Structures are given as structure tokens and as C-alpha cells.
């Protein structure tokens, strides 16, 4: 999570990147944010994009999936930057603004349980408002699992309510009737919202960057957002559970865990895993009832890094079950 900062202690230098456009990519757990950001960075087409990835729990998994390295900041071959917000989001933005290289856009990928209101306040109610321009809030929605209750999560509902544009993912898994039902449900939360198909992260850059969709807000509106943020901070009661081990998993034991021992309240998991007698590292993804295990397209990592998110599960029992899966 992004940590709060004492904004009064920050000193604003004379930055050359005044008015840097900022795009927020949000969406509930497993909606496809990292896939979209990966496609965006690969297809920048001459645009210099700086991307900030919020840590997935205490383990830096999302960043490794994007750039396949362990450094906090990496310059990609096309000139784009990718980094993690290990401390304060504000401090990380300042580090990007201080870099001598030209940056055309700043894109921020949030965690799936992040409420967009504090992020709005970061760019509308702090010193960053004079250095950046909030361009658009893009909310990804998993069309295959979405319903009007939207995971019983206030943060997930706020992600739609404060979105400037909705990107529907996994539409390949549903038919046209279900897709229409999802769009109608979204518009029951926010009428006249722009909705675009974004399966597999495939969407033109013109529908992501330089949209100028985020409305300006008066001082009284910003104050109202601050009150809402303080009221909803712990509304969803999600628990984030990180697990690490230098010992490999036994594949059959791990499969048994997923099918029979995984708590039903776990709704999202992501990790980099290695298994006994297997030469490669694997990307593990779980979203709702679906999970996948794919080869990690980089060097082998000797160790398991796994993060699970859910509500009201027994952490000690989960540790024991995962330890039982180790070789």
C-alpha cells in the first residue's frame, strides 16, 4: 500500500516537467491491470512513459512480472521507465519528476483493493497539483465475474463510481447477452460512462493516454473527498498474506492445496513459484475460482514468492498448509 507522507515537509524544486499528464489504472483484484500496463509499455511508439507499480502486498511481484528484474527502477529498451512505489506515492512521483530524461506520460497501476479517492486527493489536494495533470482514471472490470454486488467491496464500487472510463476485460469468456448485462450493471452505478473492450490488454493508445477526462474539482469538492476517504479507509476488511520460502513446492501437494485446502474467502493470489524437479520458475495467478500456472519468461528464481488476498481467513492455518506443500 502507499504510505502517507507529511506533505508540509516537502520542498518543491523548479521541475521542468510541469503539468505532466497522469493516468491511473485501477480495477478490482484480477481484472487485468498488469497485462494492460505491460502492453502499454511495449507499444509506447516513441512516447516516453513512466509507470509506477504499487507493491502487491510486501512482495514486489507485479514489478517483476512487468520487467523481470529486481531493481526498483528500470529503463526499458524503448525509453520507458518502470518502478515501484515502495514508500510514498508522492515521493516516487517526485523522483520521476527529478529525472533529467523527458517523460511524456506517467501511468500508475494500483492494487486491486485500492480505493481511488486517496489517489485522487494525491493529485488534486497536494503540491503535486501544480506539477502534474490528472488526465484520466481508467477502471478495468473483469466481465466474466462482475455482478451488481461487485464483490461486496466499497473500494470496487468506488473504482467504477470515480472512473472516467471503463475497460472491460475477459469478454472472450462471455457471450453478447452477458456482456450487455455487465454494461447495464456498470451504468446503474455510473450513468453515461465510457465503456471499451480491453480483452488481453489490447486497446489503442488513443483510448488510454491524453484523454483529458478527469474533471477539475473545487476546494469544497476536494474537502468532501477527504471526508469520504477517512470514512471508508477500512470498510472492506481485506487481509493481505505474503508467503516466501527458499524450498521448492511439491507440485502434487500444491495442486491438492488449491483444490481442497485453499480457504473459500481467498479471492486473489499471485506469485512466482518453483517446483521440485522443475528447471523453470512459474507465474501463478488465481482470480476467484480460476487459476493458471505459466512459465516465467526470465531467469529462474530460486525461491517462492506468493501473495494471497481475502477476508477473515486464519493466517497461521494458511502458513501450515503452505508449508505442508513444500518438498
PDB file of C-alpha atoms in Angstrom:
ATOM      1  CA  UNK A   1       0.000   0.000   0.000  1.00  0.00           C
ATOM      2  CA  UNK A   2       1.090   3.602  -0.491  1.00  0.00           C
ATOM      3  CA  UNK A   3       2.177   5.143   2.791  1.00  0.00           C
ATOM      4  CA  UNK A   4       1.048   8.586   3.945  1.00  0.00           C
ATOM      5  CA  UNK A   5       3.511  11.452   3.750  1.00  0.00           C
ATOM      6  CA  UNK A   6       3.767  14.714   5.656  1.00  0.00           C
ATOM      7  CA  UNK A   7       3.236  16.969   2.640  1.00  0.00           C
ATOM      8  CA  UNK A   8       4.171  20.106   4.580  1.00  0.00           C
ATOM      9  CA  UNK A   9       7.768  18.861   4.801  1.00  0.00           C
ATOM     10  CA  UNK A  10       8.193  18.514   1.033  1.00  0.00           C
ATOM     11  CA  UNK A  11      10.159  21.189  -0.804  1.00  0.00           C
ATOM     12  CA  UNK A  12       9.101  21.842  -4.385  1.00  0.00           C
ATOM     13  CA  UNK A  13      12.087  22.412  -6.694  1.00  0.00           C
ATOM     14  CA  UNK A  14      11.851  24.023 -10.119  1.00  0.00           C
ATOM     15  CA  UNK A  15      10.810  20.980 -12.192  1.00  0.00           C
ATOM     16  CA  UNK A  16      10.961  21.098 -15.991  1.00  0.00           C
ATOM     17  CA  UNK A  17       8.023  18.650 -16.256  1.00  0.00           C
ATOM     18  CA  UNK A  18       5.254  20.954 -15.057  1.00  0.00           C
ATOM     19  CA  UNK A  19       1.816  19.624 -15.963  1.00  0.00           C
ATOM     20  CA  UNK A  20       2.964  16.036 -16.560  1.00  0.00           C
ATOM     21  CA  UNK A  21      -0.204  14.099 -17.538  1.00  0.00           C
ATOM     22  CA  UNK A  22      -1.065  11.242 -15.149  1.00  0.00           C
ATOM     23  CA  UNK A  23      -3.224   8.199 -15.915  1.00  0.00           C
ATOM     24  CA  UNK A  24      -4.470   5.998 -13.060  1.00  0.00           C
ATOM     25  CA  UNK A  25      -5.144   2.345 -13.897  1.00  0.00           C
ATOM     26  CA  UNK A  26      -7.372   0.786 -11.275  1.00  0.00           C
ATOM     27  CA  UNK A  27      -9.748  -2.160 -11.055  1.00  0.00           C
ATOM     28  CA  UNK A  28     -10.611  -4.959  -8.668  1.00  0.00           C
ATOM     29  CA  UNK A  29      -8.426  -7.979  -7.965  1.00  0.00           C
ATOM     30  CA  UNK A  30      -7.614  -9.996 -11.082  1.00  0.00           C
ATOM     31  CA  UNK A  31      -9.169  -7.575 -13.573  1.00  0.00           C
ATOM     32  CA  UNK A  32      -6.068  -7.448 -15.804  1.00  0.00           C
ATOM     33  CA  UNK A  33      -4.287  -4.228 -14.825  1.00  0.00           C
ATOM     34  CA  UNK A  34      -0.754  -5.624 -15.101  1.00  0.00           C
ATOM     35  CA  UNK A  35      -1.498  -7.126 -18.520  1.00  0.00           C
ATOM     36  CA  UNK A  36      -2.757  -3.758 -19.770  1.00  0.00           C
ATOM     37  CA  UNK A  37       0.265  -1.915 -18.408  1.00  0.00           C
ATOM     38  CA  UNK A  38       2.619  -4.449 -19.971  1.00  0.00           C
ATOM     39  CA  UNK A  39       1.026  -3.942 -23.395  1.00  0.00           C
ATOM     40  CA  UNK A  40       1.090  -0.174 -22.901  1.00  0.00           C
ATOM     41  CA  UNK A  41       4.824  -0.127 -22.168  1.00  0.00           C
ATOM     42  CA  UNK A  42       5.626  -2.468 -25.049  1.00  0.00           C
ATOM     43  CA  UNK A  43       3.639  -0.403 -27.559  1.00  0.00           C
ATOM     44  CA  UNK A  44       4.600   3.104 -26.497  1.00  0.00           C
ATOM     45  CA  UNK A  45       5.545   4.026 -30.100  1.00  0.00           C
ATOM     46  CA  UNK A  46       8.051   6.745 -29.306  1.00  0.00           C
ATOM     47  CA  UNK A  47       6.217   8.072 -26.246  1.00  0.00           C
ATOM     48  CA  UNK A  48       8.315   8.170 -23.072  1.00  0.00           C
ATOM     49  CA  UNK A  49       6.118   6.644 -20.379  1.00  0.00           C
ATOM     50  CA  UNK A  50       6.989   6.339 -16.704  1.00  0.00           C
ATOM     51  CA  UNK A  51       4.996   3.641 -14.914  1.00  0.00           C
ATOM     52  CA  UNK A  52       4.597   3.260 -11.157  1.00  0.00           C
ATOM     53  CA  UNK A  53       3.512  -0.136  -9.887  1.00  0.00           C
ATOM     54  CA  UNK A  54       2.090  -0.411  -6.392  1.00  0.00           C
ATOM     55  CA  UNK A  55       3.610  -3.327  -4.495  1.00  0.00           C
ATOM     56  CA  UNK A  56       1.431  -6.450  -4.350  1.00  0.00           C
ATOM     57  CA  UNK A  57       1.481  -6.823  -0.579  1.00  0.00           C
ATOM     58  CA  UNK A  58       5.003  -6.739   0.868  1.00  0.00           C
ATOM     59  CA  UNK A  59       6.432  -8.714  -2.079  1.00  0.00           C
ATOM     60  CA  UNK A  60       7.366  -6.944  -5.287  1.00  0.00           C
ATOM     61  CA  UNK A  61       5.621  -9.402  -7.630  1.00  0.00           C
ATOM     62  CA  UNK A  62       3.834  -7.085 -10.077  1.00  0.00           C
ATOM     63  CA  UNK A  63       7.058  -5.221 -10.878  1.00  0.00           C
ATOM     64  CA  UNK A  64       8.906  -8.467 -11.606  1.00  0.00           C
ATOM     65  CA  UNK A  65       6.097  -9.630 -13.890  1.00  0.00           C
ATOM     66  CA  UNK A  66       6.363  -6.399 -15.867  1.00  0.00           C
ATOM     67  CA  UNK A  67      10.102  -6.028 -16.249  1.00  0.00           C
ATOM     68  CA  UNK A  68      11.550  -9.333 -14.996  1.00  0.00           C
ATOM     69  CA  UNK A  69      14.209  -7.708 -12.832  1.00  0.00           C
ATOM     70  CA  UNK A  70      14.680  -6.915  -9.160  1.00  0.00           C
ATOM     71  CA  UNK A  71      15.733  -3.276  -9.400  1.00  0.00           C
ATOM     72  CA  UNK A  72      13.384  -0.565  -8.124  1.00  0.00           C
ATOM     73  CA  UNK A  73      13.736   1.488 -11.329  1.00  0.00           C
ATOM     74  CA  UNK A  74      14.401   0.097 -14.785  1.00  0.00           C
ATOM     75  CA  UNK A  75      14.716   1.949 -18.077  1.00  0.00           C
ATOM     76  CA  UNK A  76      13.183  -0.225 -20.781  1.00  0.00           C
ATOM     77  CA  UNK A  77      14.678  -0.575 -24.237  1.00  0.00           C
ATOM     78  CA  UNK A  78      12.108   1.838 -25.725  1.00  0.00           C
ATOM     79  CA  UNK A  79      12.997   4.564 -23.222  1.00  0.00           C
ATOM     80  CA  UNK A  80      10.059   3.975 -20.888  1.00  0.00           C
ATOM     81  CA  UNK A  81      10.577   3.678 -17.142  1.00  0.00           C
ATOM     82  CA  UNK A  82       9.079   1.200 -14.716  1.00  0.00           C
ATOM     83  CA  UNK A  83       9.406   1.495 -10.950  1.00  0.00           C
ATOM     84  CA  UNK A  84       7.702   0.533  -7.718  1.00  0.00           C
ATOM     85  CA  UNK A  85       6.199   2.739  -5.039  1.00  0.00           C
ATOM     86  CA  UNK A  86       7.905   1.167  -2.035  1.00  0.00           C
ATOM     87  CA  UNK A  87       7.363   4.180   0.202  1.00  0.00           C
ATOM     88  CA  UNK A  88       5.101   7.150  -0.515  1.00  0.00           C
ATOM     89  CA  UNK A  89       3.442   7.592  -3.888  1.00  0.00           C
ATOM     90  CA  UNK A  90       4.204  11.313  -3.682  1.00  0.00           C
ATOM     91  CA  UNK A  91       7.911  10.668  -3.109  1.00  0.00           C
ATOM     92  CA  UNK A  92       8.025   8.249  -6.050  1.00  0.00           C
ATOM     93  CA  UNK A  93       6.375  10.811  -8.350  1.00  0.00           C
ATOM     94  CA  UNK A  94       8.927  13.406  -7.232  1.00  0.00           C
ATOM     95  CA  UNK A  95      11.769  11.000  -8.090  1.00  0.00           C
ATOM     96  CA  UNK A  96      10.383  10.659 -11.630  1.00  0.00           C
ATOM     97  CA  UNK A  97       9.952  14.426 -11.982  1.00  0.00           C
ATOM     98  CA  UNK A  98      13.556  14.958 -10.910  1.00  0.00           C
ATOM     99  CA  UNK A  99      14.985  12.654 -13.592  1.00  0.00           C
ATOM    100  CA  UNK A 100      16.690  14.584 -16.413  1.00  0.00           C
ATOM    101  CA  UNK A 101      15.081  12.496 -19.172  1.00  0.00           C
ATOM    102  CA  UNK A 102      11.950  13.739 -20.884  1.00  0.00           C
ATOM    103  CA  UNK A 103       8.771  11.985 -19.715  1.00  0.00           C
ATOM    104  CA  UNK A 104       5.572  12.310 -21.762  1.00  0.00           C
ATOM    105  CA  UNK A 105       3.155  10.432 -19.509  1.00  0.00           C
ATOM    106  CA  UNK A 106       3.010   8.999 -16.014  1.00  0.00           C
ATOM    107  CA  UNK A 107       0.910   5.837 -15.597  1.00  0.00           C
ATOM    108  CA  UNK A 108       0.125   4.407 -12.153  1.00  0.00           C
ATOM    109  CA  UNK A 109      -1.164   0.876 -11.606  1.00  0.00           C
ATOM    110  CA  UNK A 110      -2.863   0.448  -8.222  1.00  0.00           C
ATOM    111  CA  UNK A 111      -3.563  -2.704  -6.249  1.00  0.00           C
ATOM    112  CA  UNK A 112      -6.951  -4.300  -6.748  1.00  0.00           C
ATOM    113  CA  UNK A 113      -8.198  -3.328  -3.299  1.00  0.00           C
ATOM    114  CA  UNK A 114      -7.139   0.309  -3.608  1.00  0.00           C
ATOM    115  CA  UNK A 115      -9.838   2.941  -3.199  1.00  0.00           C
ATOM    116  CA  UNK A 116      -9.377   5.622  -5.904  1.00  0.00           C
ATOM    117  CA  UNK A 117     -10.379   8.505  -3.615  1.00  0.00           C
ATOM    118  CA  UNK A 118      -6.986   8.802  -1.807  1.00  0.00           C
ATOM    119  CA  UNK A 119      -5.266   8.646  -5.207  1.00  0.00           C
ATOM    120  CA  UNK A 120      -7.477  11.447  -6.492  1.00  0.00           C
ATOM    121  CA  UNK A 121      -6.530  13.509  -3.445  1.00  0.00           C
ATOM    122  CA  UNK A 122      -2.837  12.869  -4.066  1.00  0.00           C
ATOM    123  CA  UNK A 123      -3.024  14.747  -7.365  1.00  0.00           C
ATOM    124  CA  UNK A 124      -5.801  17.221  -6.571  1.00  0.00           C
ATOM    125  CA  UNK A 125      -5.108  18.113  -2.946  1.00  0.00           C
ATOM    126  CA  UNK A 126      -1.315  18.161  -2.569  1.00  0.00           C
ATOM    127  CA  UNK A 127       1.628  20.070  -4.046  1.00  0.00           C
ATOM    128  CA  UNK A 128       1.556  17.674  -6.999  1.00  0.00           C
ATOM    129  CA  UNK A 129      -1.456  19.518  -8.441  1.00  0.00           C
ATOM    130  CA  UNK A 130       0.888  22.255  -9.697  1.00  0.00           C
ATOM    131  CA  UNK A 131       3.368  19.764 -11.192  1.00  0.00           C
ATOM    132  CA  UNK A 132       1.057  17.176 -12.750  1.00  0.00           C
ATOM    133  CA  UNK A 133      -2.280  16.994 -14.562  1.00  0.00           C
ATOM    134  CA  UNK A 134      -4.615  14.105 -13.758  1.00  0.00           C
ATOM    135  CA  UNK A 135      -5.653  13.007 -17.239  1.00  0.00           C
ATOM    136  CA  UNK A 136      -7.958  10.032 -16.637  1.00  0.00           C
ATOM    137  CA  UNK A 137      -8.893   7.282 -14.208  1.00  0.00           C
ATOM    138  CA  UNK A 138      -9.232   4.012 -16.132  1.00  0.00           C
ATOM    139  CA  UNK A 139     -11.040   1.223 -14.294  1.00  0.00           C
ATOM    140  CA  UNK A 140     -10.733  -2.344 -15.536  1.00  0.00           C
ATOM    141  CA  UNK A 141     -13.683  -4.671 -14.912  1.00  0.00           C
ATOM    142  CA  UNK A 142     -13.495  -8.458 -15.226  1.00  0.00           C
ATOM    143  CA  UNK A 143     -16.661  -9.016 -17.263  1.00  0.00           C
ATOM    144  CA  UNK A 144     -16.672 -12.771 -16.582  1.00  0.00           C
ATOM    145  CA  UNK A 145     -17.045 -12.394 -12.805  1.00  0.00           C
ATOM    146  CA  UNK A 146     -18.703  -8.988 -12.392  1.00  0.00           C
ATOM    147  CA  UNK A 147     -22.194  -8.595 -10.940  1.00  0.00           C
ATOM    148  CA  UNK A 148     -24.097  -5.702  -9.405  1.00  0.00           C
ATOM    149  CA  UNK A 149     -22.865  -6.520  -5.875  1.00  0.00           C
ATOM    150  CA  UNK A 150     -19.308  -6.264  -7.244  1.00  0.00           C
ATOM    151  CA  UNK A 151     -17.560  -8.483  -4.695  1.00  0.00           C
ATOM    152  CA  UNK A 152     -19.261  -6.763  -1.718  1.00  0.00           C
ATOM    153  CA  UNK A 153     -16.446  -4.212  -1.841  1.00  0.00           C
ATOM    154  CA  UNK A 154     -16.815  -0.459  -1.374  1.00  0.00           C
ATOM    155  CA  UNK A 155     -13.404   0.066  -2.974  1.00  0.00           C
ATOM    156  CA  UNK A 156     -14.515  -1.870  -6.072  1.00  0.00           C
ATOM    157  CA  UNK A 157     -17.682   0.221  -6.326  1.00  0.00           C
ATOM    158  CA  UNK A 158     -15.688   3.438  -5.895  1.00  0.00           C
ATOM    159  CA  UNK A 159     -13.365   2.319  -8.680  1.00  0.00           C
ATOM    160  CA  UNK A 160     -16.380   2.459 -11.001  1.00  0.00           C
ATOM    161  CA  UNK A 161     -18.033   5.498  -9.441  1.00  0.00           C
ATOM    162  CA  UNK A 162     -14.908   7.663  -9.833  1.00  0.00           C
ATOM    163  CA  UNK A 163     -13.781   6.219 -13.167  1.00  0.00           C
ATOM    164  CA  UNK A 164     -13.534   8.395 -16.248  1.00  0.00           C
ATOM    165  CA  UNK A 165     -13.563   5.328 -18.493  1.00  0.00           C
ATOM    166  CA  UNK A 166     -14.314   1.609 -18.015  1.00  0.00           C
ATOM    167  CA  UNK A 167     -12.261  -1.064 -19.775  1.00  0.00           C
ATOM    168  CA  UNK A 168     -13.975  -4.474 -19.953  1.00  0.00           C
ATOM    169  CA  UNK A 169     -11.605  -7.440 -19.773  1.00  0.00           C
ATOM    170  CA  UNK A 170     -12.121 -11.184 -20.381  1.00  0.00           C
ATOM    171  CA  UNK A 171     -15.046 -10.569 -22.734  1.00  0.00           C
ATOM    172  CA  UNK A 172     -13.818 -13.620 -24.667  1.00  0.00           C
ATOM    173  CA  UNK A 173     -15.183 -15.736 -21.784  1.00  0.00           C
ATOM    174  CA  UNK A 174     -18.774 -14.448 -22.011  1.00  0.00           C
ATOM    175  CA  UNK A 175     -21.471 -14.118 -24.680  1.00  0.00           C
ATOM    176  CA  UNK A 176     -23.059 -10.937 -26.022  1.00  0.00           C
ATOM    177  CA  UNK A 177     -26.044 -11.182 -23.653  1.00  0.00           C
ATOM    178  CA  UNK A 178     -23.820 -11.381 -20.559  1.00  0.00           C
ATOM    179  CA  UNK A 179     -21.692  -8.516 -21.872  1.00  0.00           C
ATOM    180  CA  UNK A 180     -24.795  -6.334 -22.232  1.00  0.00           C
ATOM    181  CA  UNK A 181     -25.868  -7.226 -18.688  1.00  0.00           C
ATOM    182  CA  UNK A 182     -22.442  -6.214 -17.353  1.00  0.00           C
ATOM    183  CA  UNK A 183     -22.548  -2.884 -19.201  1.00  0.00           C
ATOM    184  CA  UNK A 184     -26.062  -2.174 -17.884  1.00  0.00           C
ATOM    185  CA  UNK A 185     -24.966  -3.010 -14.330  1.00  0.00           C
ATOM    186  CA  UNK A 186     -21.981  -0.678 -14.622  1.00  0.00           C
ATOM    187  CA  UNK A 187     -24.184   2.140 -15.899  1.00  0.00           C
ATOM    188  CA  UNK A 188     -26.546   1.586 -12.967  1.00  0.00           C
ATOM    189  CA  UNK A 189     -23.579   2.600 -10.795  1.00  0.00           C
ATOM    190  CA  UNK A 190     -22.378   5.415 -13.073  1.00  0.00           C
ATOM    191  CA  UNK A 191     -24.571   6.599 -15.896  1.00  0.00           C
ATOM    192  CA  UNK A 192     -23.097   7.619 -19.279  1.00  0.00           C
ATOM    193  CA  UNK A 193     -19.653   6.211 -18.501  1.00  0.00           C
ATOM    194  CA  UNK A 194     -17.452   5.359 -21.494  1.00  0.00           C
ATOM    195  CA  UNK A 195     -17.002   1.572 -21.836  1.00  0.00           C
ATOM    196  CA  UNK A 196     -14.481  -0.147 -24.134  1.00  0.00           C
ATOM    197  CA  UNK A 197     -13.437  -3.756 -24.723  1.00  0.00           C
ATOM    198  CA  UNK A 198      -9.936  -4.456 -23.423  1.00  0.00           C
ATOM    199  CA  UNK A 199      -9.504  -8.223 -23.510  1.00  0.00           C
ATOM    200  CA  UNK A 200      -5.865  -9.369 -23.230  1.00  0.00           C
ATOM    201  CA  UNK A 201      -4.879  -5.715 -22.709  1.00  0.00           C
ATOM    202  CA  UNK A 202      -5.452  -4.967 -26.403  1.00  0.00           C
ATOM    203  CA  UNK A 203      -6.688  -1.407 -26.814  1.00  0.00           C
ATOM    204  CA  UNK A 204      -5.378   1.554 -28.887  1.00  0.00           C
ATOM    205  CA  UNK A 205      -3.132   4.011 -27.051  1.00  0.00           C
ATOM    206  CA  UNK A 206      -5.506   6.774 -28.132  1.00  0.00           C
ATOM    207  CA  UNK A 207      -8.114   5.313 -25.751  1.00  0.00           C
ATOM    208  CA  UNK A 208      -5.698   5.270 -22.802  1.00  0.00           C
ATOM    209  CA  UNK A 209      -3.444   8.343 -22.959  1.00  0.00           C
ATOM    210  CA  UNK A 210      -4.037  12.068 -23.380  1.00  0.00           C
ATOM    211  CA  UNK A 211      -7.810  11.828 -22.880  1.00  0.00           C
ATOM    212  CA  UNK A 212      -8.311  14.895 -20.633  1.00  0.00           C
ATOM    213  CA  UNK A 213     -11.308  13.225 -18.969  1.00  0.00           C
ATOM    214  CA  UNK A 214     -10.757  13.880 -15.266  1.00  0.00           C
ATOM    215  CA  UNK A 215     -12.877  16.893 -14.279  1.00  0.00           C
ATOM    216  CA  UNK A 216     -11.444  19.761 -12.242  1.00  0.00           C
ATOM    217  CA  UNK A 217     -12.787  19.958  -8.694  1.00  0.00           C
ATOM    218  CA  UNK A 218     -13.449  22.960  -6.499  1.00  0.00           C
ATOM    219  CA  UNK A 219     -11.991  23.245  -2.990  1.00  0.00           C
ATOM    220  CA  UNK A 220     -15.269  22.186  -1.326  1.00  0.00           C
ATOM    221  CA  UNK A 221     -15.388  19.058  -3.520  1.00  0.00           C
ATOM    222  CA  UNK A 222     -11.848  18.146  -2.504  1.00  0.00           C
ATOM    223  CA  UNK A 223     -12.813  18.574   1.154  1.00  0.00           C
ATOM    224  CA  UNK A 224     -15.775  16.221   0.629  1.00  0.00           C
ATOM    225  CA  UNK A 225     -13.421  13.641  -0.895  1.00  0.00           C
ATOM    226  CA  UNK A 226     -11.155  13.883   2.153  1.00  0.00           C
ATOM    227  CA  UNK A 227     -14.106  13.136   4.431  1.00  0.00           C
ATOM    228  CA  UNK A 228     -15.127  10.146   2.295  1.00  0.00           C
ATOM    229  CA  UNK A 229     -11.554   8.805   2.301  1.00  0.00           C
ATOM    230  CA  UNK A 230     -11.380   8.885   6.099  1.00  0.00           C
ATOM    231  CA  UNK A 231     -14.755   7.140   6.440  1.00  0.00           C
ATOM    232  CA  UNK A 232     -14.017   4.285   4.011  1.00  0.00           C
ATOM    233  CA  UNK A 233     -10.392   3.509   4.835  1.00  0.00           C
ATOM    234  CA  UNK A 234     -11.035   0.101   6.394  1.00  0.00           C
ATOM    235  CA  UNK A 235     -14.524  -0.607   5.034  1.00  0.00           C
ATOM    236  CA  UNK A 236     -13.695  -3.787   3.101  1.00  0.00           C
ATOM    237  CA  UNK A 237     -11.700  -5.732   5.734  1.00  0.00           C
ATOM    238  CA  UNK A 238      -9.372  -7.375   3.215  1.00  0.00           C
ATOM    239  CA  UNK A 239      -6.352  -9.263   4.501  1.00  0.00           C
ATOM    240  CA  UNK A 240      -3.087  -9.455   2.520  1.00  0.00           C
ATOM    241  CA  UNK A 241      -0.987 -12.547   3.247  1.00  0.00           C
ATOM    242  CA  UNK A 242       2.590 -12.854   1.881  1.00  0.00           C
ATOM    243  CA  UNK A 243       4.384 -16.222   1.804  1.00  0.00           C
ATOM    244  CA  UNK A 244       8.041 -16.841   0.975  1.00  0.00           C
ATOM    245  CA  UNK A 245      10.170 -19.971   1.002  1.00  0.00           C
ATOM    246  CA  UNK A 246      13.574 -20.980  -0.315  1.00  0.00           C
ATOM    247  CA  UNK A 247      12.418 -24.593  -0.541  1.00  0.00           C
ATOM    248  CA  UNK A 248      10.526 -25.630  -3.692  1.00  0.00           C
ATOM    249  CA  UNK A 249       6.904 -26.717  -3.710  1.00  0.00           C
ATOM    250  CA  UNK A 250       5.919 -30.299  -4.380  1.00  0.00           C
ATOM    251  CA  UNK A 251       3.666 -29.993  -7.434  1.00  0.00           C
ATOM    252  CA  UNK A 252       1.116 -32.632  -6.407  1.00  0.00           C
ATOM    253  CA  UNK A 253       0.844 -31.257  -2.875  1.00  0.00           C
ATOM    254  CA  UNK A 254       0.373 -27.716  -4.196  1.00  0.00           C
ATOM    255  CA  UNK A 255      -2.347 -28.900  -6.605  1.00  0.00           C
ATOM    256  CA  UNK A 256      -4.124 -30.622  -3.689  1.00  0.00           C
ATOM    257  CA  UNK A 257      -3.892 -27.397  -1.673  1.00  0.00           C
ATOM    258  CA  UNK A 258      -5.503 -25.390  -4.486  1.00  0.00           C
ATOM    259  CA  UNK A 259      -8.316 -27.888  -4.999  1.00  0.00           C
ATOM    260  CA  UNK A 260      -9.132 -28.815  -1.410  1.00  0.00           C
ATOM    261  CA  UNK A 261      -7.309 -26.701   1.220  1.00  0.00           C
ATOM    262  CA  UNK A 262      -7.449 -23.152  -0.134  1.00  0.00           C
ATOM    263  CA  UNK A 263      -9.890 -21.091   2.003  1.00  0.00           C
ATOM    264  CA  UNK A 264     -13.000 -20.039   0.078  1.00  0.00           C
ATOM    265  CA  UNK A 265     -12.540 -16.480   1.340  1.00  0.00           C
ATOM    266  CA  UNK A 266      -9.306 -16.117  -0.693  1.00  0.00           C
ATOM    267  CA  UNK A 267     -10.351 -14.238  -3.828  1.00  0.00           C
ATOM    268  CA  UNK A 268      -6.963 -13.358  -5.365  1.00  0.00           C
ATOM    269  CA  UNK A 269      -3.431 -14.738  -5.379  1.00  0.00           C
ATOM    270  CA  UNK A 270      -0.335 -14.029  -7.436  1.00  0.00           C
ATOM    271  CA  UNK A 271       3.170 -15.371  -7.203  1.00  0.00           C
ATOM    272  CA  UNK A 272       6.448 -16.576  -8.684  1.00  0.00           C
ATOM    273  CA  UNK A 273       6.902 -20.246  -7.804  1.00  0.00           C
ATOM    274  CA  UNK A 274       9.387 -23.025  -8.361  1.00  0.00           C
ATOM    275  CA  UNK A 275       8.686 -26.724  -8.007  1.00  0.00           C
ATOM    276  CA  UNK A 276      10.730 -29.767  -7.107  1.00  0.00           C
ATOM    277  CA  UNK A 277      12.436 -31.354 -10.157  1.00  0.00           C
ATOM    278  CA  UNK A 278      11.300 -28.495 -12.453  1.00  0.00           C
ATOM    279  CA  UNK A 279      14.020 -26.377 -14.128  1.00  0.00           C
ATOM    280  CA  UNK A 280      11.984 -23.169 -14.524  1.00  0.00           C
ATOM    281  CA  UNK A 281      10.173 -20.571 -12.449  1.00  0.00           C
ATOM    282  CA  UNK A 282       6.406 -20.287 -12.938  1.00  0.00           C
ATOM    283  CA  UNK A 283       3.917 -17.422 -12.729  1.00  0.00           C
ATOM    284  CA  UNK A 284       0.942 -18.363 -10.575  1.00  0.00           C
ATOM    285  CA  UNK A 285      -2.323 -16.414 -10.876  1.00  0.00           C
ATOM    286  CA  UNK A 286      -5.597 -17.026  -9.051  1.00  0.00           C
ATOM    287  CA  UNK A 287      -8.711 -14.910  -9.537  1.00  0.00           C
ATOM    288  CA  UNK A 288     -11.945 -16.135  -7.987  1.00  0.00           C
ATOM    289  CA  UNK A 289     -12.345 -19.797  -8.928  1.00  0.00           C
ATOM    290  CA  UNK A 290      -9.833 -19.703 -11.811  1.00  0.00           C
ATOM    291  CA  UNK A 291      -6.096 -20.210 -11.561  1.00  0.00           C
ATOM    292  CA  UNK A 292      -3.243 -20.597 -14.023  1.00  0.00           C
ATOM    293  CA  UNK A 293       0.425 -21.624 -13.905  1.00  0.00           C
ATOM    294  CA  UNK A 294       2.647 -20.361 -16.757  1.00  0.00           C
ATOM    295  CA  UNK A 295       6.382 -20.298 -17.402  1.00  0.00           C
ATOM    296  CA  UNK A 296       8.180 -17.162 -16.207  1.00  0.00           C
ATOM    297  CA  UNK A 297       9.950 -15.687 -19.287  1.00  0.00           C
ATOM    298  CA  UNK A 298      13.143 -14.757 -17.466  1.00  0.00           C
ATOM    299  CA  UNK A 299      15.915 -16.268 -15.387  1.00  0.00           C
ATOM    300  CA  UNK A 300      14.983 -18.900 -12.828  1.00  0.00           C
ATOM    301  CA  UNK A 301      14.347 -17.571  -9.324  1.00  0.00           C
ATOM    302  CA  UNK A 302      15.354 -19.903  -6.507  1.00  0.00           C
ATOM    303  CA  UNK A 303      12.546 -19.296  -4.072  1.00  0.00           C
ATOM    304  CA  UNK A 304       8.786 -18.923  -3.834  1.00  0.00           C
ATOM    305  CA  UNK A 305       7.069 -15.539  -3.597  1.00  0.00           C
ATOM    306  CA  UNK A 306       3.322 -15.725  -3.125  1.00  0.00           C
ATOM    307  CA  UNK A 307       0.686 -13.202  -2.040  1.00  0.00           C
ATOM    308  CA  UNK A 308      -2.910 -14.101  -1.200  1.00  0.00           C
ATOM    309  CA  UNK A 309      -5.789 -11.664  -0.582  1.00  0.00           C
ATOM    310  CA  UNK A 310      -9.114 -12.426   1.046  1.00  0.00           C
ATOM    311  CA  UNK A 311     -11.350 -11.827   4.022  1.00  0.00           C
ATOM    312  CA  UNK A 312     -11.260 -13.321   7.506  1.00  0.00           C
ATOM    313  CA  UNK A 313      -9.021 -16.338   6.966  1.00  0.00           C
ATOM    314  CA  UNK A 314      -6.763 -17.989   9.551  1.00  0.00           C
ATOM    315  CA  UNK A 315      -3.198 -16.875   8.756  1.00  0.00           C
ATOM    316  CA  UNK A 316      -1.499 -19.461  10.992  1.00  0.00           C
ATOM    317  CA  UNK A 317      -3.529 -22.274   9.424  1.00  0.00           C
ATOM    318  CA  UNK A 318      -2.682 -20.974   5.946  1.00  0.00           C
ATOM    319  CA  UNK A 319       1.044 -20.905   6.757  1.00  0.00           C
ATOM    320  CA  UNK A 320       0.859 -24.513   7.954  1.00  0.00           C
ATOM    321  CA  UNK A 321      -0.963 -25.677   4.828  1.00  0.00           C
ATOM    322  CA  UNK A 322       1.517 -23.950   2.514  1.00  0.00           C
ATOM    323  CA  UNK A 323       4.494 -25.316   4.473  1.00  0.00           C
ATOM    324  CA  UNK A 324       2.991 -28.799   4.048  1.00  0.00           C
ATOM    325  CA  UNK A 325       3.183 -28.259   0.273  1.00  0.00           C
ATOM    326  CA  UNK A 326       6.960 -27.756   0.333  1.00  0.00           C
ATOM    327  CA  UNK A 327       9.281 -30.513  -0.879  1.00  0.00           C
TER     328      UNK A 327
END
